[in-house]
Coordinates of C-alpha atoms in Angstrom, one line a residue:
X196 CA 95.2 -79.0 -5.9
X197 CA 93.1 -75.8 -5.8
X198 CA 89.4 -76.1 -5.0
X199 CA 87.0 -74.7 -7.6
X200 CA 85.3 -71.5 -6.2
X201 CA 82.1 -72.5 -7.8
X202 CA 82.1 -75.8 -6.1
X203 CA 82.7 -74.1 -2.8
X204 CA 79.7 -71.8 -3.3
X205 CA 77.4 -74.7 -4.2
X206 CA 78.5 -76.7 -1.2
X207 CA 78.0 -73.8 1.1
X208 CA 74.5 -73.2 -0.3
X209 CA 73.6 -76.9 0.1
X210 CA 75.0 -76.9 3.6
X211 CA 72.9 -73.8 4.5
X212 CA 69.7 -75.2 3.2
X213 CA 70.2 -78.7 4.6
X214 CA 71.6 -77.9 8.0
X215 CA 75.3 -78.8 7.2
X216 CA 76.8 -75.4 7.3
X217 CA 80.4 -75.3 8.7
X218 CA 81.0 -79.1 8.8
X219 CA 82.4 -79.7 5.3
X220 CA 85.8 -78.4 4.0
X221 CA 87.0 -79.2 0.4
X222 CA 90.5 -78.6 1.6
X223 CA 90.3 -81.8 3.6
X224 CA 89.6 -84.0 0.5
X225 CA 92.8 -85.5 -1.1
X226 CA 93.7 -84.6 -4.7
X227 CA 93.2 -88.2 -5.9
X228 CA 89.4 -88.0 -5.0
X229 CA 88.7 -85.3 -7.6
X230 CA 85.8 -87.2 -9.2
X231 CA 84.1 -87.5 -5.9
X232 CA 84.5 -83.8 -5.4
X233 CA 82.7 -83.2 -8.7
X234 CA 79.7 -85.3 -7.7
X235 CA 79.5 -84.1 -4.1
X236 CA 77.8 -80.7 -4.9
X237 CA 75.1 -82.4 -7.0
X238 CA 74.3 -84.9 -4.3
X239 CA 74.2 -82.3 -1.6
X240 CA 71.8 -80.1 -3.6
X241 CA 69.5 -83.0 -4.3
X242 CA 69.5 -83.9 -0.6
X243 CA 68.8 -80.4 0.5
X244 CA 66.0 -79.7 -1.9
X245 CA 64.2 -83.0 -1.4
X246 CA 61.0 -82.8 0.8
X247 CA 61.6 -83.8 4.4
X248 CA 59.9 -87.0 5.6
X249 CA 56.3 -86.3 6.6
X250 CA 56.2 -83.1 4.7
X251 CA 54.9 -82.4 1.1
X252 CA 54.2 -79.4 -1.0
X253 CA 50.6 -78.2 -1.0
X254 CA 50.0 -79.0 -4.7
X255 CA 51.2 -82.6 -4.2
X256 CA 48.8 -83.3 -1.3
X257 CA 45.6 -85.3 -1.9
X258 CA 43.3 -82.5 -0.7
X259 CA 39.7 -82.3 -1.7
X260 CA 37.0 -79.6 -1.5
X261 CA 34.2 -81.6 -0.1
X262 CA 31.7 -78.7 -0.1
X263 CA 31.9 -75.1 -1.4
X264 CA 29.3 -72.5 -0.9
X265 CA 30.0 -69.3 -2.7
X266 CA 28.3 -65.9 -2.4
X267 CA 29.0 -63.3 -5.0
X268 CA 27.9 -59.9 -3.9
X269 CA 27.3 -57.5 -6.8
X270 CA 25.1 -55.0 -4.9
X271 CA 27.7 -52.2 -5.1
X272 CA 30.4 -51.3 -7.5
X273 CA 32.6 -53.9 -5.9
X274 CA 32.5 -57.7 -6.5
X275 CA 32.8 -59.4 -3.1
X276 CA 33.1 -63.1 -3.3
X277 CA 32.9 -65.2 -0.1
X278 CA 33.5 -69.0 -0.3
X279 CA 32.8 -71.3 2.6
X280 CA 35.0 -74.3 1.9
X281 CA 35.1 -77.7 3.7
X282 CA 38.6 -78.9 3.0
X283 CA 39.3 -82.6 3.5
X284 CA 42.5 -84.7 3.5
X285 CA 41.7 -87.6 1.1
X286 CA 45.1 -89.3 1.5
X287 CA 45.8 -92.7 3.0
X288 CA 47.0 -93.1 6.6
X289 CA 50.6 -93.1 5.4
X290 CA 50.2 -89.7 3.6
X291 CA 52.0 -86.7 5.2
X292 CA 50.0 -84.2 7.2
X293 CA 48.8 -81.1 5.4
X294 CA 50.1 -77.9 7.0
X295 CA 48.9 -75.6 4.2
X296 CA 46.8 -75.5 1.1
X297 CA 46.7 -73.6 -2.1
X298 CA 44.3 -71.0 -3.4
X299 CA 44.0 -70.0 -7.0
X300 CA 42.4 -66.9 -8.5
X301 CA 40.3 -66.9 -11.7
X302 CA 42.4 -65.7 -14.6
X303 CA 39.7 -63.2 -15.6
X304 CA 39.7 -61.5 -12.2
X305 CA 43.1 -62.0 -10.8
X306 CA 44.4 -58.6 -12.1
X307 CA 41.7 -56.7 -10.2
X308 CA 42.1 -58.4 -6.8
X309 CA 42.1 -55.8 -4.0
X310 CA 41.8 -58.0 -0.9
X311 CA 42.2 -61.7 -0.1
X312 CA 41.5 -63.0 3.4
X313 CA 41.2 -66.5 4.8
X314 CA 39.6 -67.4 8.1
X315 CA 38.9 -70.5 10.1
X316 CA 35.2 -70.9 10.4
X317 CA 33.9 -70.9 13.9
X318 CA 36.8 -69.4 15.7
X319 CA 37.1 -66.0 17.4
X320 CA 37.6 -63.1 15.0
X321 CA 40.9 -62.1 16.6
X322 CA 42.4 -65.5 16.1
X323 CA 40.9 -66.8 12.9
X324 CA 42.9 -64.9 10.3
X325 CA 45.3 -67.3 8.5
X326 CA 48.6 -66.4 7.0
X327 CA 48.4 -66.0 3.2
X328 CA 51.5 -65.8 1.0
X329 CA 51.6 -65.5 -2.7
X330 CA 53.5 -68.3 -4.5
X331 CA 54.0 -69.8 -7.9
X332 CA 53.1 -73.3 -9.2
X333 CA 55.4 -74.9 -11.8
X334 CA 53.7 -75.3 -15.1
X335 CA 50.7 -73.1 -14.1
X336 CA 50.1 -69.5 -15.0
X337 CA 48.0 -67.2 -12.8
X338 CA 48.2 -66.2 -9.2
X339 CA 48.4 -68.7 -6.4
X340 CA 48.5 -68.3 -2.7
X341 CA 49.7 -70.6 0.1
X342 CA 47.5 -70.6 3.2
X343 CA 49.0 -71.9 6.4
X344 CA 46.6 -73.9 8.5
X345 CA 46.4 -73.3 12.3
X346 CA 46.9 -77.1 12.9
X347 CA 48.2 -79.8 10.6
X348 CA 45.5 -81.7 8.8
X349 CA 45.7 -85.5 9.3
X350 CA 44.6 -87.9 6.6
X351 CA 40.8 -88.2 6.7
X352 CA 40.4 -85.0 8.7
X353 CA 38.4 -81.9 7.6
X354 CA 38.5 -78.2 8.2
X355 CA 36.1 -75.4 7.4
X356 CA 37.6 -72.2 6.1
X357 CA 36.1 -69.0 4.7
X358 CA 37.8 -67.3 1.8
X359 CA 37.0 -63.6 1.2
X360 CA 38.0 -61.8 -2.0
X361 CA 37.2 -58.3 -3.1
X362 CA 37.6 -57.2 -6.8
X363 CA 37.5 -53.7 -8.1
X364 CA 36.5 -52.4 -11.6
X365 CA 35.1 -55.7 -12.7
X366 CA 31.5 -54.4 -13.0
X367 CA 31.5 -52.8 -16.4
X368 CA 28.7 -50.3 -17.4
X369 CA 26.7 -51.5 -20.4
X370 CA 25.7 -49.4 -22.2
X371 CA 28.8 -47.3 -21.5
X372 CA 26.9 -44.0 -22.0
X373 CA 23.5 -43.0 -20.6
X374 CA 21.4 -39.9 -20.5
X375 CA 20.4 -38.1 -17.4
X376 CA 17.0 -39.8 -17.2
X377 CA 18.3 -43.3 -17.9
X378 CA 19.2 -46.0 -15.4
X379 CA 22.6 -47.6 -15.2
X380 CA 23.2 -51.3 -16.2
X381 CA 26.4 -53.2 -15.6
X382 CA 27.8 -56.5 -16.8
X383 CA 29.8 -58.9 -14.6
X384 CA 31.7 -61.9 -15.9
X385 CA 33.1 -64.6 -13.7
X386 CA 33.2 -68.4 -13.2
X387 CA 30.4 -70.7 -12.4
X388 CA 32.8 -72.9 -10.6
X389 CA 35.0 -72.4 -7.6
X390 CA 38.4 -72.1 -9.3
X391 CA 40.7 -74.4 -7.3
X392 CA 43.7 -76.7 -7.8
X393 CA 41.8 -79.4 -5.9
X394 CA 38.8 -81.4 -7.1
X395 CA 35.5 -80.3 -5.7
X396 CA 32.8 -82.8 -4.7
X397 CA 29.9 -80.4 -4.3
X398 CA 29.6 -76.6 -4.8
X399 CA 26.9 -74.0 -5.1
X400 CA 26.8 -70.3 -5.8
X401 CA 24.5 -67.5 -4.8
X402 CA 24.7 -64.1 -6.6
X403 CA 23.3 -61.0 -4.9
X404 CA 22.4 -58.2 -7.3
X405 CA 21.8 -54.5 -6.8
X406 CA 18.2 -54.7 -8.0
X407 CA 15.6 -57.1 -9.3
X408 CA 15.8 -55.7 -12.8
X409 CA 18.0 -58.2 -14.7
X410 CA 18.5 -58.1 -18.4
X411 CA 20.1 -61.4 -18.8
X412 CA 22.2 -64.1 -17.1
X413 CA 23.7 -67.4 -17.9
X414 CA 21.6 -70.5 -17.4
X415 CA 24.1 -73.2 -16.4
X416 CA 22.3 -75.8 -14.3
X417 CA 18.9 -74.2 -14.4
X418 CA 19.5 -71.5 -11.7
X419 CA 16.7 -70.2 -9.6
X420 CA 15.9 -66.5 -9.4
X421 CA 14.2 -64.8 -6.5
X422 CA 14.0 -61.0 -6.4
X423 CA 17.6 -59.8 -6.6
X424 CA 19.2 -63.3 -5.9
X425 CA 20.4 -65.9 -8.4
X426 CA 21.2 -69.4 -7.1
X427 CA 23.4 -71.8 -9.1
X428 CA 24.1 -75.5 -8.3
X429 CA 24.8 -77.7 -6.7
X430 CA 27.5 -78.8 -9.1
X431 CA 29.1 -82.1 -8.3
X432 CA 32.5 -83.7 -8.9
X433 CA 34.1 -80.6 -10.5
X434 CA 37.7 -81.2 -11.7
X435 CA 40.5 -78.9 -10.6
X436 CA 40.9 -75.6 -12.5
X437 CA 37.4 -75.9 -14.0
X438 CA 36.1 -72.8 -15.8
X439 CA 32.8 -71.9 -17.3
X440 CA 31.9 -68.3 -17.9
X441 CA 29.3 -66.8 -15.7
X442 CA 27.7 -63.6 -17.0
X443 CA 25.0 -61.3 -15.6
X444 CA 23.6 -58.0 -17.0
X445 CA 21.5 -56.1 -14.4
X446 CA 20.6 -52.7 -13.2
X447 CA 23.0 -51.2 -10.7
X448 CA 22.5 -47.5 -9.6
X449 CA 24.8 -47.7 -6.6
X450 CA 27.5 -45.0 -6.4
X451 CA 30.4 -45.9 -8.7
X452 CA 32.7 -43.6 -6.9
X453 CA 36.4 -44.1 -7.2
X454 CA 39.4 -42.3 -5.7
X455 CA 41.8 -42.2 -8.6
X456 CA 44.5 -40.6 -6.5
X457 CA 44.9 -39.8 -2.9
X458 CA 47.8 -38.2 -0.9
X459 CA 47.6 -38.5 2.9
X460 CA 50.0 -36.4 4.9
X461 CA 50.5 -37.1 8.6
X462 CA 52.6 -34.5 10.4
X463 CA 53.7 -35.6 13.9
X464 CA 54.6 -33.0 16.6
X465 CA 56.0 -33.9 20.0
X466 CA 54.2 -30.7 21.3
X467 CA 50.9 -32.6 21.5
X468 CA 49.4 -32.5 18.0
X469 CA 49.2 -34.7 14.9
X470 CA 48.0 -32.9 11.7
X471 CA 46.3 -35.0 9.0
X472 CA 45.5 -33.7 5.5
X473 CA 44.1 -35.7 2.6
X474 CA 44.2 -34.6 -1.0
X475 CA 41.6 -36.6 -2.9
X476 CA 40.9 -36.9 -6.6
X477 CA 37.4 -38.4 -7.2
X478 CA 35.8 -39.8 -10.3
X479 CA 32.5 -41.3 -11.1
X480 CA 33.5 -44.5 -12.9
X481 CA 30.0 -45.6 -13.9
X482 CA 28.3 -45.1 -17.3
X483 CA 29.4 -41.8 -18.8
X484 CA 26.7 -39.0 -19.0
X485 CA 25.5 -38.6 -22.6
X486 CA 24.0 -35.3 -23.6
X487 CA 23.5 -32.1 -21.6
X488 CA 22.9 -31.8 -17.9
X489 CA 19.7 -30.2 -16.8
X490 CA 19.8 -28.7 -13.3
X491 CA 16.0 -28.1 -13.5
X492 CA 15.1 -31.7 -14.2
X493 CA 17.6 -32.9 -11.6
X494 CA 15.9 -30.9 -8.9
X495 CA 12.3 -31.5 -10.1
X496 CA 12.4 -35.3 -10.8
X497 CA 13.5 -37.6 -8.0
X498 CA 14.7 -40.3 -10.4
X499 CA 16.7 -37.9 -12.6
X500 CA 20.3 -38.8 -12.5
X501 CA 19.6 -41.7 -10.2
X502 CA 23.1 -43.1 -10.5
X503 CA 24.8 -39.7 -9.8
X504 CA 26.4 -38.8 -6.5
X505 CA 25.1 -35.9 -4.6
X506 CA 27.0 -36.4 -1.3
X507 CA 28.8 -39.0 0.7
X508 CA 29.8 -39.4 4.3
X509 CA 33.4 -39.6 5.6
X510 CA 34.1 -41.1 9.1
X511 CA 36.9 -39.2 11.0
X512 CA 38.4 -40.3 14.3
X513 CA 36.5 -39.4 17.4
X514 CA 39.3 -37.0 18.6
X515 CA 39.4 -35.1 15.3
X516 CA 39.2 -31.3 15.7
X517 CA 39.7 -28.2 13.6
X518 CA 38.2 -30.0 10.6
X519 CA 38.3 -28.2 7.3
X520 CA 37.0 -29.1 3.8
X521 CA 38.0 -27.1 0.7
X522 CA 38.7 -27.4 -3.0
X523 CA 40.4 -25.3 -5.6
X524 CA 38.0 -22.4 -5.2
X525 CA 38.1 -22.3 -1.4
X526 CA 36.1 -23.4 1.6
X527 CA 33.0 -25.5 0.8
X528 CA 30.2 -24.4 3.1
X529 CA 27.8 -27.2 2.1
X530 CA 29.5 -29.8 4.2
X531 CA 28.1 -30.8 7.6
X532 CA 29.8 -32.2 10.7
X533 CA 28.2 -34.5 13.2
X534 CA 30.1 -35.4 16.4
X535 CA 29.3 -38.9 17.7
X536 CA 30.5 -40.8 20.7
X537 CA 33.0 -43.0 18.8
X538 CA 33.6 -40.9 15.6
X539 CA 33.1 -37.7 13.8
X540 CA 30.8 -38.0 10.8
X541 CA 31.4 -35.5 8.0
X542 CA 28.9 -35.2 5.1
X543 CA 30.8 -34.0 2.0
X544 CA 28.7 -32.4 -0.7
X545 CA 30.7 -31.4 -3.8
X546 CA 29.8 -28.1 -5.5
X547 CA 28.0 -30.1 -8.3
X548 CA 26.6 -33.7 -8.5
X549 CA 28.9 -36.3 -10.0
X550 CA 27.8 -38.1 -13.1
X551 CA 29.6 -40.8 -15.0
X552 CA 33.0 -39.6 -16.1
X553 CA 32.9 -36.5 -14.0
X554 CA 35.7 -35.7 -11.6
X555 CA 36.3 -33.5 -8.6
X556 CA 39.1 -32.7 -6.2
X557 CA 39.0 -31.7 -2.6
X558 CA 41.1 -31.4 0.6
X559 CA 40.1 -32.6 4.1
X560 CA 42.2 -31.8 7.1
X561 CA 42.0 -32.1 10.9
X562 CA 44.1 -32.3 14.0
X563 CA 44.5 -35.1 16.5
X564 CA 45.9 -35.2 20.0
X565 CA 49.2 -37.0 19.9
X566 CA 48.7 -38.9 23.2
X567 CA 46.1 -41.2 21.6
X568 CA 48.4 -42.3 18.8
X569 CA 52.0 -41.7 19.9
X570 CA 53.7 -43.9 22.5
X571 CA 57.2 -43.6 24.0
X572 CA 59.5 -45.3 26.4
X573 CA 62.6 -43.1 27.0
X574 CA 63.9 -42.1 23.6
X575 CA 61.9 -44.9 21.8
X576 CA 58.8 -43.8 20.1
X577 CA 56.0 -45.6 18.3
X578 CA 53.3 -44.0 16.1
X579 CA 50.3 -46.2 15.6
X580 CA 47.8 -44.8 13.0
X581 CA 45.8 -45.9 10.1
X582 CA 47.6 -46.0 6.8
X583 CA 44.3 -45.1 5.1
X584 CA 41.1 -44.1 6.8
X585 CA 37.4 -44.2 5.9
X586 CA 36.5 -41.9 3.0
X587 CA 33.1 -43.3 2.0
X588 CA 31.3 -46.6 2.1
X589 CA 32.5 -49.3 -0.3
X590 CA 35.5 -47.1 -1.1
X591 CA 38.0 -47.8 -3.9
X592 CA 41.4 -46.1 -4.0
X593 CA 43.3 -46.7 -7.2
X594 CA 46.5 -45.0 -6.0
X595 CA 47.5 -44.0 -2.5
X596 CA 50.5 -42.1 -1.3
X597 CA 51.1 -41.7 2.4
X598 CA 53.6 -39.2 3.8
X599 CA 54.5 -39.4 7.5
X600 CA 56.4 -36.3 8.6
X601 CA 58.3 -37.1 11.8
X602 CA 59.9 -34.5 14.2
X603 CA 63.2 -33.1 13.2
X604 CA 66.0 -35.4 14.7
X605 CA 64.0 -38.7 14.4
X606 CA 66.4 -41.6 13.7
X607 CA 66.4 -45.4 13.3
X608 CA 63.0 -45.3 11.6
X609 CA 61.3 -48.7 11.1
X610 CA 57.8 -49.3 9.6
X611 CA 55.6 -52.2 10.4
X612 CA 52.7 -52.5 7.9
X613 CA 49.8 -55.0 8.1
X614 CA 50.1 -55.6 4.4
X615 CA 52.7 -55.1 1.7
X616 CA 53.4 -51.5 0.7
X617 CA 55.9 -49.9 -1.6
X618 CA 58.5 -47.6 0.3
X619 CA 60.0 -44.7 -1.6
X620 CA 63.2 -43.1 -0.5
X621 CA 62.8 -41.0 2.6
X622 CA 62.5 -37.3 2.0
X623 CA 63.1 -34.1 4.0
X624 CA 60.5 -31.6 4.9
X625 CA 61.3 -28.0 6.0
X626 CA 58.9 -25.8 8.0
X627 CA 59.3 -23.0 10.5
X628 CA 62.4 -23.1 12.7
X629 CA 63.8 -26.2 11.0
X630 CA 67.5 -26.5 10.5
X631 CA 68.3 -29.8 8.9
X632 CA 64.8 -30.9 7.9
X633 CA 62.2 -33.4 9.2
X634 CA 62.4 -36.9 7.9
X635 CA 59.4 -37.9 5.7
X636 CA 58.4 -41.6 5.2
X637 CA 56.8 -42.0 1.8
X638 CA 54.7 -45.1 1.1
X639 CA 52.7 -46.1 -2.0
X640 CA 49.9 -48.6 -2.4
X641 CA 47.5 -49.3 -5.2
X642 CA 44.0 -50.8 -5.4
X643 CA 42.8 -50.4 -1.8
X644 CA 39.3 -51.1 -0.3
X645 CA 37.8 -50.8 3.1
X646 CA 39.6 -54.0 4.3
X647 CA 42.9 -52.0 4.1
X648 CA 41.8 -49.7 6.9
X649 CA 44.3 -51.0 9.3
X650 CA 47.0 -49.6 11.6
X651 CA 50.6 -49.0 10.6
X652 CA 53.2 -48.7 13.3
X653 CA 56.3 -46.4 12.8
X654 CA 59.1 -46.9 15.3
X655 CA 61.9 -44.3 15.7
X656 CA 64.2 -42.8 18.3
X657 CA 64.2 -39.2 19.3
X658 CA 66.5 -37.3 21.7
X659 CA 64.2 -35.2 24.0
X660 CA 66.9 -32.6 24.3
X661 CA 66.1 -31.6 20.7
X662 CA 62.7 -30.4 21.8
X663 CA 64.5 -27.3 23.2
X664 CA 65.9 -26.5 19.8
X665 CA 63.0 -24.4 18.5
X666 CA 62.5 -22.3 21.7
X667 CA 66.3 -21.7 21.8
X668 CA 66.2 -20.7 18.1
X669 CA 63.4 -18.1 18.8
X670 CA 65.4 -16.7 21.8
X671 CA 68.6 -16.5 19.7
X672 CA 66.8 -14.8 16.8
X673 CA 65.4 -12.1 19.1
X674 CA 68.7 -11.6 20.7
X675 CA 70.5 -11.2 17.4
X676 CA 67.8 -8.8 16.2
X677 CA 68.0 -6.6 19.3
X678 CA 71.8 -6.7 19.3
X679 CA 71.9 -5.7 15.6
X680 CA 69.6 -2.7 16.3
X681 CA 71.7 -1.6 19.2
X682 CA 74.9 -1.7 17.1
X683 CA 73.2 -0.1 14.1
X684 CA 72.0 3.0 15.9
X685 CA 75.5 3.6 17.3
X686 CA 77.3 3.3 14.0
X687 CA 78.1 6.3 11.8
X688 CA 77.4 5.5 8.2
X689 CA 78.3 8.9 6.8
X690 CA 80.8 8.8 3.9
X691 CA 82.8 11.9 5.1
X692 CA 82.7 13.8 8.4
X693 CA 81.8 17.6 8.5
X694 CA 83.4 19.3 11.5
X695 CA 81.3 22.5 10.9
X696 CA 78.1 20.5 10.9
X697 CA 79.1 18.8 14.1
X698 CA 79.9 22.2 15.7
X699 CA 76.6 23.6 14.6
X700 CA 74.8 20.6 16.2
X701 CA 76.7 21.1 19.5
X702 CA 75.9 24.9 19.5
X703 CA 72.2 24.2 18.8
X704 CA 72.1 21.7 21.7
X705 CA 73.8 24.2 24.1
X706 CA 71.4 27.0 22.9
X707 CA 68.4 24.8 23.6
X708 CA 69.6 24.3 27.1
X709 CA 70.1 28.0 27.6
X710 CA 66.6 28.7 26.5
X711 CA 65.3 26.2 29.0
X712 CA 67.2 27.8 31.9
X713 CA 66.2 31.3 31.0
X714 CA 62.5 30.3 30.9
X715 CA 62.9 28.8 34.3
X716 CA 64.4 32.1 35.7
X717 CA 61.5 34.1 34.3
X718 CA 59.2 31.6 36.0
X719 CA 60.9 32.3 39.3
X720 CA 60.2 36.0 38.9
X721 CA 56.5 35.4 38.3
X722 CA 56.3 33.1 41.3
X723 CA 58.0 35.8 43.5
X724 CA 55.4 38.3 42.3
X725 CA 52.7 36.1 43.6
X726 CA 54.6 35.8 46.9
X727 CA 54.6 39.7 47.1
X728 CA 50.9 39.8 46.5
X729 CA 50.2 37.3 49.3
X730 CA 52.4 39.3 51.6
X731 CA 50.5 42.5 51.0
X732 CA 47.3 40.7 51.9
X733 CA 48.5 38.7 54.9
X734 CA 51.2 41.2 56.1
X735 CA 53.2 38.1 57.1
X736 CA 56.9 39.1 56.8
X737 CA 58.0 35.5 57.1
X738 CA 56.3 34.6 53.8
X739 CA 58.1 37.4 52.0
X740 CA 61.5 36.5 53.5
X741 CA 61.0 32.9 52.6
X742 CA 60.2 33.8 49.0
X743 CA 63.3 36.0 48.8
X744 CA 65.5 33.3 50.1
X745 CA 64.1 30.7 47.6
X746 CA 64.5 33.2 44.8
X747 CA 68.1 33.9 45.6
X748 CA 69.0 30.2 45.8
X749 CA 67.3 29.0 42.7
X750 CA 68.3 32.1 40.7
X751 CA 71.9 31.6 41.7
X752 CA 71.9 28.0 40.5
X753 CA 70.2 28.8 37.2
X754 CA 72.6 31.7 36.5
X755 CA 75.6 29.4 37.2
X756 CA 74.3 26.9 34.7
X757 CA 73.8 29.6 32.1
X758 CA 77.3 30.8 32.7
X759 CA 78.7 27.3 32.3
X760 CA 76.8 27.0 29.0
X761 CA 78.1 30.4 28.0
X762 CA 81.7 29.2 28.5
X763 CA 81.0 26.2 26.3
X764 CA 79.7 28.4 23.5
X765 CA 82.9 30.4 23.8
X766 CA 84.9 27.2 23.5
X767 CA 83.0 26.3 20.3
X768 CA 83.8 29.7 18.9
X769 CA 80.2 30.7 18.5
X770 CA 79.2 34.3 18.2
X771 CA 76.1 33.5 20.4
X772 CA 78.3 33.8 23.4
X773 CA 78.1 37.6 23.3
X774 CA 74.3 37.5 23.1
X775 CA 74.1 35.2 26.1
X776 CA 76.4 37.5 28.0
X777 CA 74.2 40.5 27.2
X778 CA 71.1 38.5 28.3
X779 CA 72.8 37.7 31.6
X780 CA 73.3 41.5 32.2
X781 CA 69.7 42.2 31.4
X782 CA 68.6 39.4 33.7
X783 CA 70.6 41.0 36.5
X784 CA 68.7 44.2 36.0
X785 CA 65.4 42.4 36.0
X786 CA 66.3 40.8 39.3
X787 CA 67.1 44.1 40.9
X788 CA 63.7 45.5 39.8
X789 CA 62.0 42.4 41.3
X790 CA 63.7 42.9 44.6
X791 CA 62.9 46.6 44.5
X792 CA 59.2 45.7 44.1
X793 CA 59.5 43.7 47.3
X794 CA 61.1 46.7 49.2
X795 CA 58.3 48.9 48.0
X796 CA 55.7 46.4 49.3
X797 CA 57.4 46.3 52.7
X798 CA 57.3 50.1 52.9
X799 CA 53.6 50.1 52.0
X800 CA 52.8 47.5 54.6
X801 CA 54.8 49.3 57.3
X802 CA 53.0 52.6 56.5
X803 CA 56.1 54.3 55.4
X804 CA 54.7 54.8 51.9
X805 CA 51.3 56.1 50.8
X806 CA 49.3 53.9 48.6
X807 CA 49.1 56.4 45.8
X808 CA 52.8 56.7 45.8
X809 CA 53.3 53.0 45.9
X810 CA 51.0 52.5 42.9
X811 CA 53.0 55.1 40.8
X812 CA 56.3 53.5 41.8
X813 CA 55.0 50.1 41.0
X814 CA 54.0 51.3 37.5
X815 CA 57.5 52.6 36.8
X816 CA 59.1 49.4 38.0
X817 CA 56.7 47.2 36.0
X818 CA 57.4 49.3 32.9
X819 CA 61.2 48.9 33.2
X820 CA 60.8 45.2 33.8
X821 CA 58.7 44.8 30.7
X822 CA 61.3 46.6 28.6
X823 CA 64.0 44.3 29.9
X824 CA 62.0 41.1 29.4
X825 CA 61.2 42.2 25.9
X826 CA 64.9 42.7 25.1
X827 CA 65.6 39.2 26.6
X828 CA 62.8 37.7 24.4
X829 CA 64.4 39.3 21.3
X830 CA 67.7 37.7 22.2
X831 CA 66.1 34.4 22.8
X832 CA 64.5 34.6 19.4
X833 CA 67.9 35.3 17.9
X834 CA 69.3 32.3 19.5

């Protein structure tokens, strides 16, 4: 007989939940016991789901709220409710111990809950936060939470806990529109009683308002009023899930400033820097401004636009540097930065005051040293930073998007968040010198307040060899650039080759060299003339002989080079070869005249020639030299 697969699944599930996994096999049951097989899954499920001895669900335990003291703080645009609860186990000695209890939220406020925290009264702050998990109660609508106690509560025992809740957008402006000169009034609706699944023996409520100007409030139990405080109760023997509408209408000119959308980008670099940038959309969610706005009245009258927002302060980390603040137009110069010991305080002043319904957008960015937030052990890295930071006091963020850009090559990414966040699929971010992109963690969260300013830890692995990737890319890029330039300048990109043009270029190059050599020979002659003049003054024969020898050697070398170039011109078939040959002949004549001048000078110094005769001979020699040099110049010009 084949076993039913559904039966197998049920038995396996029952075994997993009841601790029987692996011990039961349907194949071991004989075929004749089929009816027992049909009943076995049902019995196992009932056994697995039944409460264990000494344990009961929180809603079934006989717990009682012996005393509840609630404080409802309405002094800002948030509703902060703090309840000090004395919880007692009212069961008999045979009742199971209570390891947890239930919290219920008022149906009118549950949708706007931003923060819920439970603490054990009297313990250290680092140890008194209790674990809170949302749960569902059969047959009951609304939101319920299970709170785990630090120690099990025995029958007859008591424990004091503090329940803190923060609600957003529950203070509604009334009237919804006001002029610039009017004050802002708001309405809050709640519950006179502590909404709980357990009976309450005694409870009281204190309401703290933003001002003493109260239009109206409910009068259940003859409350007492003192300045900006309302005291209700005590109310005794209140049944579970009791509700009675509490309503107060009072003046509240505190800043109703809300961040409708915020994108926080954290870019991590292993080269020592973490860049943070926040794109913020702000809106004044108080009573909408009715009528025109008068800048004159706003500046002249102190109480004009009393509920508007001129500026606010943002607290940045103490290590923040290179801070900037700008909007769509550009840099906003009205901001101020104050560096303190434990933080950097930035006063943000928008370009215009914010009235009800008005919006603005701005960007704040700064850099942080990575050694304060990034830790590593080998290839294991951990980034510990705040998911959201302080923007302004009593902040409300309707929608938050956090993008954490990790270094290129980061793998095995894990995120540890202090509260529930919504993770979107990871993205890739490309910037300078990136090849396959940097991983980007994208997280979303809605309805945040100051209590959400907590650290998030991102774990990932990174091979340190990849840190050499960007420097090597720079080196390779420059190498390719220089190599390309070298190859480019050596390539011939002409479509067709012109032999005649190439020949002309060669001839021009040779001619240029000839001109250089000829000019050097002419310079030799001038230098020798100076040597002759020094000889006539000093009558030192050695000076003249040395000059002759130097002239002969250098002239011979230059003439040989010109002759070599002349042969190259002849090889190229240029008609300039004949002109160079003619110039060589003329130069030989110039040399003879130069040497003749030296002979005449020797005769003059030796007294063999009169001075008048020497002067006449020198004039003749100079004239012939000038004619020859002029002819050489003409030939050079022709070249």
